[in-house]
XYZ file of C-alpha atoms in Angstrom:
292
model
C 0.000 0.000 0.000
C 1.371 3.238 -0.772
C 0.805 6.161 1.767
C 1.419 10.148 0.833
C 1.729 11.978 4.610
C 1.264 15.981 3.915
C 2.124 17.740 7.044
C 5.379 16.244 8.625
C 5.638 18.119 11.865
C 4.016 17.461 15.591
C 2.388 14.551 14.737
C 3.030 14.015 10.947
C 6.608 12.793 11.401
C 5.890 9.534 13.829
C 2.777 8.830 11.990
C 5.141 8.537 8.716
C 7.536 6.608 10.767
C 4.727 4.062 11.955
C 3.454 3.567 8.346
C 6.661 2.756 7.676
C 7.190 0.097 10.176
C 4.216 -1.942 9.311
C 5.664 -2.271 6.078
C 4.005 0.287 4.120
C 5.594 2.447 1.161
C 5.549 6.121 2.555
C 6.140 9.337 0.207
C 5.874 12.632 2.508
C 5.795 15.998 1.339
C 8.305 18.569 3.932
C 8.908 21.799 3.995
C 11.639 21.258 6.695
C 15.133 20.732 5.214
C 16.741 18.561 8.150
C 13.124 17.152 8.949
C 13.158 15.502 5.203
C 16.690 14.504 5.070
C 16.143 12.608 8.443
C 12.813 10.906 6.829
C 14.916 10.033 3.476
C 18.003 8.663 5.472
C 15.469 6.129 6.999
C 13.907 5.281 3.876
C 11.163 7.132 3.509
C 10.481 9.370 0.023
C 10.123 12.513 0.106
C 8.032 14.011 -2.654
C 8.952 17.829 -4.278
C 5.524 18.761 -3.935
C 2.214 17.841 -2.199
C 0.757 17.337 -5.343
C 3.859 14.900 -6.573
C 2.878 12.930 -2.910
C -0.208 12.523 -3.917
C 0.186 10.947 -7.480
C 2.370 8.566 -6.073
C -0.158 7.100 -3.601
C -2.970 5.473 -3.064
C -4.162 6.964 0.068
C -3.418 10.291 1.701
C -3.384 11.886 4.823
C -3.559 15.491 5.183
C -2.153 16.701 8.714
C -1.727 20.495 7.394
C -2.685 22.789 10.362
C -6.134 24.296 9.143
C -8.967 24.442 6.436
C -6.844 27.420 4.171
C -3.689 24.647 4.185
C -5.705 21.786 2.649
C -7.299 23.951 -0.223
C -3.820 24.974 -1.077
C -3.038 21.366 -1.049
C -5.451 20.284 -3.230
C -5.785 23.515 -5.399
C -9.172 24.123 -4.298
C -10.666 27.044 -6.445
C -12.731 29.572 -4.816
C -16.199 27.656 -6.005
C -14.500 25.342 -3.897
C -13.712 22.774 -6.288
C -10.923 20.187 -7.158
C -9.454 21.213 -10.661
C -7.954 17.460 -10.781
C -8.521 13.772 -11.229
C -8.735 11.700 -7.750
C -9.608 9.002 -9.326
C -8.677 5.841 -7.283
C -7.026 7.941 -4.416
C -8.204 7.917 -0.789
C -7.556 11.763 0.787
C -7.464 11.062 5.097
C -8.393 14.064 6.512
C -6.719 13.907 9.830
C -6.535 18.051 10.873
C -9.128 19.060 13.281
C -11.577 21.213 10.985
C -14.936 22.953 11.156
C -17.528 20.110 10.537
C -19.121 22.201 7.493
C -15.583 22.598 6.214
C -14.991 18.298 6.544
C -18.793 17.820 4.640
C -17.666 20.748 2.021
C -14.443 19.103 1.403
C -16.158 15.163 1.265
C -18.188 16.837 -1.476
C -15.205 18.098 -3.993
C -13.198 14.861 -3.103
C -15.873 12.946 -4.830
C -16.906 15.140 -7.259
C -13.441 14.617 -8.678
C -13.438 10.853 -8.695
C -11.629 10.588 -5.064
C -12.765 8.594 -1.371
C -12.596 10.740 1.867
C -12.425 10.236 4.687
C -12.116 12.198 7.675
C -10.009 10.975 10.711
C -9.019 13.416 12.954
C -7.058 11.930 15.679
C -7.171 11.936 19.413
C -3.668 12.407 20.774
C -0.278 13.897 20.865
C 3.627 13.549 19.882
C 4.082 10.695 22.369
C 0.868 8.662 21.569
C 1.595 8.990 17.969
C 5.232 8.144 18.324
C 3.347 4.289 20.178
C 1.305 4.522 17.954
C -1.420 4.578 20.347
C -3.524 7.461 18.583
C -7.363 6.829 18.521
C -8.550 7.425 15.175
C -12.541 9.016 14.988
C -13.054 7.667 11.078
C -16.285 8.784 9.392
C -16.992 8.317 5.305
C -19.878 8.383 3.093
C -18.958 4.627 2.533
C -18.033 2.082 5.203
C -16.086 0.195 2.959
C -14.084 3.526 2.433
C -13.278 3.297 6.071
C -12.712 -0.699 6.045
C -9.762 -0.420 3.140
C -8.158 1.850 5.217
C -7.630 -0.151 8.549
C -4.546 -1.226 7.750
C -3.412 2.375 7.875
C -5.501 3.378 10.628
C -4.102 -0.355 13.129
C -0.323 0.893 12.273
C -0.759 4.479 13.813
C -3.180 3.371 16.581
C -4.918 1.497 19.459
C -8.492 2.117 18.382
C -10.551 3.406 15.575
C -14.241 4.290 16.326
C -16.164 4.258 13.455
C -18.206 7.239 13.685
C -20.803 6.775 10.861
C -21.282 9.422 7.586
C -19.024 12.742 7.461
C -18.834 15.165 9.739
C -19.681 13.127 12.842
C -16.224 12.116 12.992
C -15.626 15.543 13.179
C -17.947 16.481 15.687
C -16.676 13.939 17.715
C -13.448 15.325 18.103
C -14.495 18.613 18.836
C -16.437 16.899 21.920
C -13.228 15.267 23.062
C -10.825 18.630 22.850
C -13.572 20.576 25.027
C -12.767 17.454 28.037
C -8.946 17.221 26.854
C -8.471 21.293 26.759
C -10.475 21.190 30.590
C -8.222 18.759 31.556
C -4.875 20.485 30.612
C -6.465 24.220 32.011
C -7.338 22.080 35.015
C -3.975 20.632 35.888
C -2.421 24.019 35.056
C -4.307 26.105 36.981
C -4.463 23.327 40.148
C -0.697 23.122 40.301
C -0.206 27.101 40.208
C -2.972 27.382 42.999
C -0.634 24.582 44.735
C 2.304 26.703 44.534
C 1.112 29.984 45.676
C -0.741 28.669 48.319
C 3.024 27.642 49.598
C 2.659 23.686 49.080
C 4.821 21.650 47.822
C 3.850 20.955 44.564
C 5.937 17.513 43.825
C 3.521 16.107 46.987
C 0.726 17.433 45.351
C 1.124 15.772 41.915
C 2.290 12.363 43.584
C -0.969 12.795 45.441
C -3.134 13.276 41.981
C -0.898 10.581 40.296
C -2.071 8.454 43.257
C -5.787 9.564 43.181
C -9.423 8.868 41.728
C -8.140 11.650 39.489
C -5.156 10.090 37.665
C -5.071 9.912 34.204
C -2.536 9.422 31.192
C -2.592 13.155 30.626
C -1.967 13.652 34.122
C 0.938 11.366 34.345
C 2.377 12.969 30.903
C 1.934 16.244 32.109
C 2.902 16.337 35.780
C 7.129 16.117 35.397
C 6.456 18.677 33.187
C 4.900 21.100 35.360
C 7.099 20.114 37.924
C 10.239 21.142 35.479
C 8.608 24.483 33.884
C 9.079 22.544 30.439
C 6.954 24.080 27.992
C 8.593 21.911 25.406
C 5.739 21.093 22.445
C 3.347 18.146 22.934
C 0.291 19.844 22.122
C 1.144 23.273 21.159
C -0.565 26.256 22.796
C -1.877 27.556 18.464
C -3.349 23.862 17.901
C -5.614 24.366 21.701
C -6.274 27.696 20.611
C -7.857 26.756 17.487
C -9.592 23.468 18.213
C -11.020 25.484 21.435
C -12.066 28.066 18.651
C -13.879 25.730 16.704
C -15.642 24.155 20.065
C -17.033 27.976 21.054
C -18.192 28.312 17.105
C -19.838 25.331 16.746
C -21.822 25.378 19.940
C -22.661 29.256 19.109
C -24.412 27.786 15.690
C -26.554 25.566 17.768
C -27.081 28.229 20.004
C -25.099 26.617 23.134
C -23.907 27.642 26.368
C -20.442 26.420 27.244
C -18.602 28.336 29.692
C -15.928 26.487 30.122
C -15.339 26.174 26.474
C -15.247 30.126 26.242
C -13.326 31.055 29.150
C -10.188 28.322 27.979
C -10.706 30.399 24.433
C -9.909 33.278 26.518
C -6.757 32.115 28.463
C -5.736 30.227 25.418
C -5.634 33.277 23.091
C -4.220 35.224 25.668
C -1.579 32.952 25.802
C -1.376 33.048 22.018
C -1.032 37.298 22.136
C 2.248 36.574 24.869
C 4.070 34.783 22.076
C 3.638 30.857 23.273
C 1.988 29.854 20.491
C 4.727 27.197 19.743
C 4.954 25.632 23.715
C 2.943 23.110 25.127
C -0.939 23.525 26.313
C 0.770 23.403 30.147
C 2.413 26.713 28.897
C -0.862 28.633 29.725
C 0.406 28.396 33.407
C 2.103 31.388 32.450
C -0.316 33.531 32.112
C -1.897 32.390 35.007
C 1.450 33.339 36.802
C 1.322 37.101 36.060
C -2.602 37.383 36.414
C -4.097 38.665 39.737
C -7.176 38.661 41.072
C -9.774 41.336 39.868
């Protein structure tokens, strides 16, 4: 089977990597010199375009950052269309998109002769480096989603078959509102910890060691403890999936406070320049806040 990866960064590059080790033949499209020479020098092609990646495979994912980076991808007009063939290619959506964008997109893959599916993931670098990801897969065509198992079993633990596009979508959306909660949540707890004078490595070994434990807990915790805002989920990728919660819920006419007040530490975490550290970063801002 031959897989294109478009998007080699965060997640992109041990997802290749994976693919690779169950045997598959990769072709990646980077835009990062020591990135692609690192990907060659293991065997893995790297194409000159996105477009040549995509000829030469079967099946693609997309892991570009946003909507605007997979119509430039795929040369999207502004009618919205595909002005090429996709016939007998599989594009993977596997950003985290609007759910009218994902149905939008579904429709010009298959107008030009192409299967979609959309497959955003839950997880970060160190999941998808296991290849423990959990894949939400929705398609207009379950079979879609069956021929591409084999992809989805080498990158992760489960795949939960969501049913027609954009559930998948939607689905994911639903998980980052409890995954964003949970990193603002262990942020915020440990910087209450520390101000209120306690000593914060007893407090974490007493989460790790409570009802409360949890794998993001347990990757997050030395973290905090070190002040390393080192990338696992960057601060811009929160930001915008925490975006698209608060829109999504204002079209169905939604109240989610929590949603809208981690859109608002988020993005003023984003205006202090951390848009490239982890979530945890946010403790920051936090840090030189005081009470109104």
């Amino acid at each position: 089977m031959k897989i294109g990866v478009i998007g080699i960064g965060v997640m992109g590059e041990p997802i290749a990597r994976n693919l690779q080790k169950a045997g598959m033949s990769v072709n990646v499209y980077c835009r990062t010199p020591a990135t692609r020479h690192a990907l060659e020098e293991s065997g893995i092609t790297a194409a000159d375009s996105a477009m040549q990646a995509i000829q030469a495979s079967d099946m693609t994912i997309l892991l570009v950052p946003s909507g605007q980076e997979v119509d430039q991808v795929l040369e999207r007009d502004a009618s919205g269309c595909i002005p090429f063939s996709l016939s007998g290619k599989t594009i993977i959506l596997m950003a985290t998109v609007a759910p009218c964008y994902s149905q939008a997109l579904a429709n010009a893959v298959i107008a030009a002769g192409g299967c979609y599916i959309e497959a955003p993931v839950s997880g970060s670098r160190k999941p998808a480096e296991t290849g423990q990801l959990v894949i939400l897969a929705a398609a207009p065509h379950e079979a879609w989603i069956a021929a591409a198992m084999p992809v989805f079993d080498a990158i992760g633990k489960k795949t939960v078959r969501c049913g027609a596009v954009p559930t998948a979508m939607r689905m994911k959306l639903v998980n980052q509102l409890l995954l964003i909660a949970t990193f603002e949540a262990i942020s915020e707890a440990t910087h209450f910890a520390r101000a209120s004078g306690l000593d914060v490595n007893l407090f974490l070994e007493m989460a790790l060691a409570g009802p409360l434990a949890n794998d993001v807990l347990r990757m997050k915790a030395p973290k905090l403890l070190a002040d390393d805002f080192g990338q696992q989920a960057p601060i811009r990728h929160v930001f915008k999936d925490i975006s698209l919660v608060c829109e999504e819920a204002q079209q169905r006419g939604l109240w989610l406070p929590i949603a809208l007040a981690n859109r608002e530490l988020f993005g003023q975490a984003m205006q202090r320049g951390q848009a490239n550290e982890d979530a945890i970063g946010i403790i920051q801002v936090l840090r030189n806040k005081v009470a109104p």
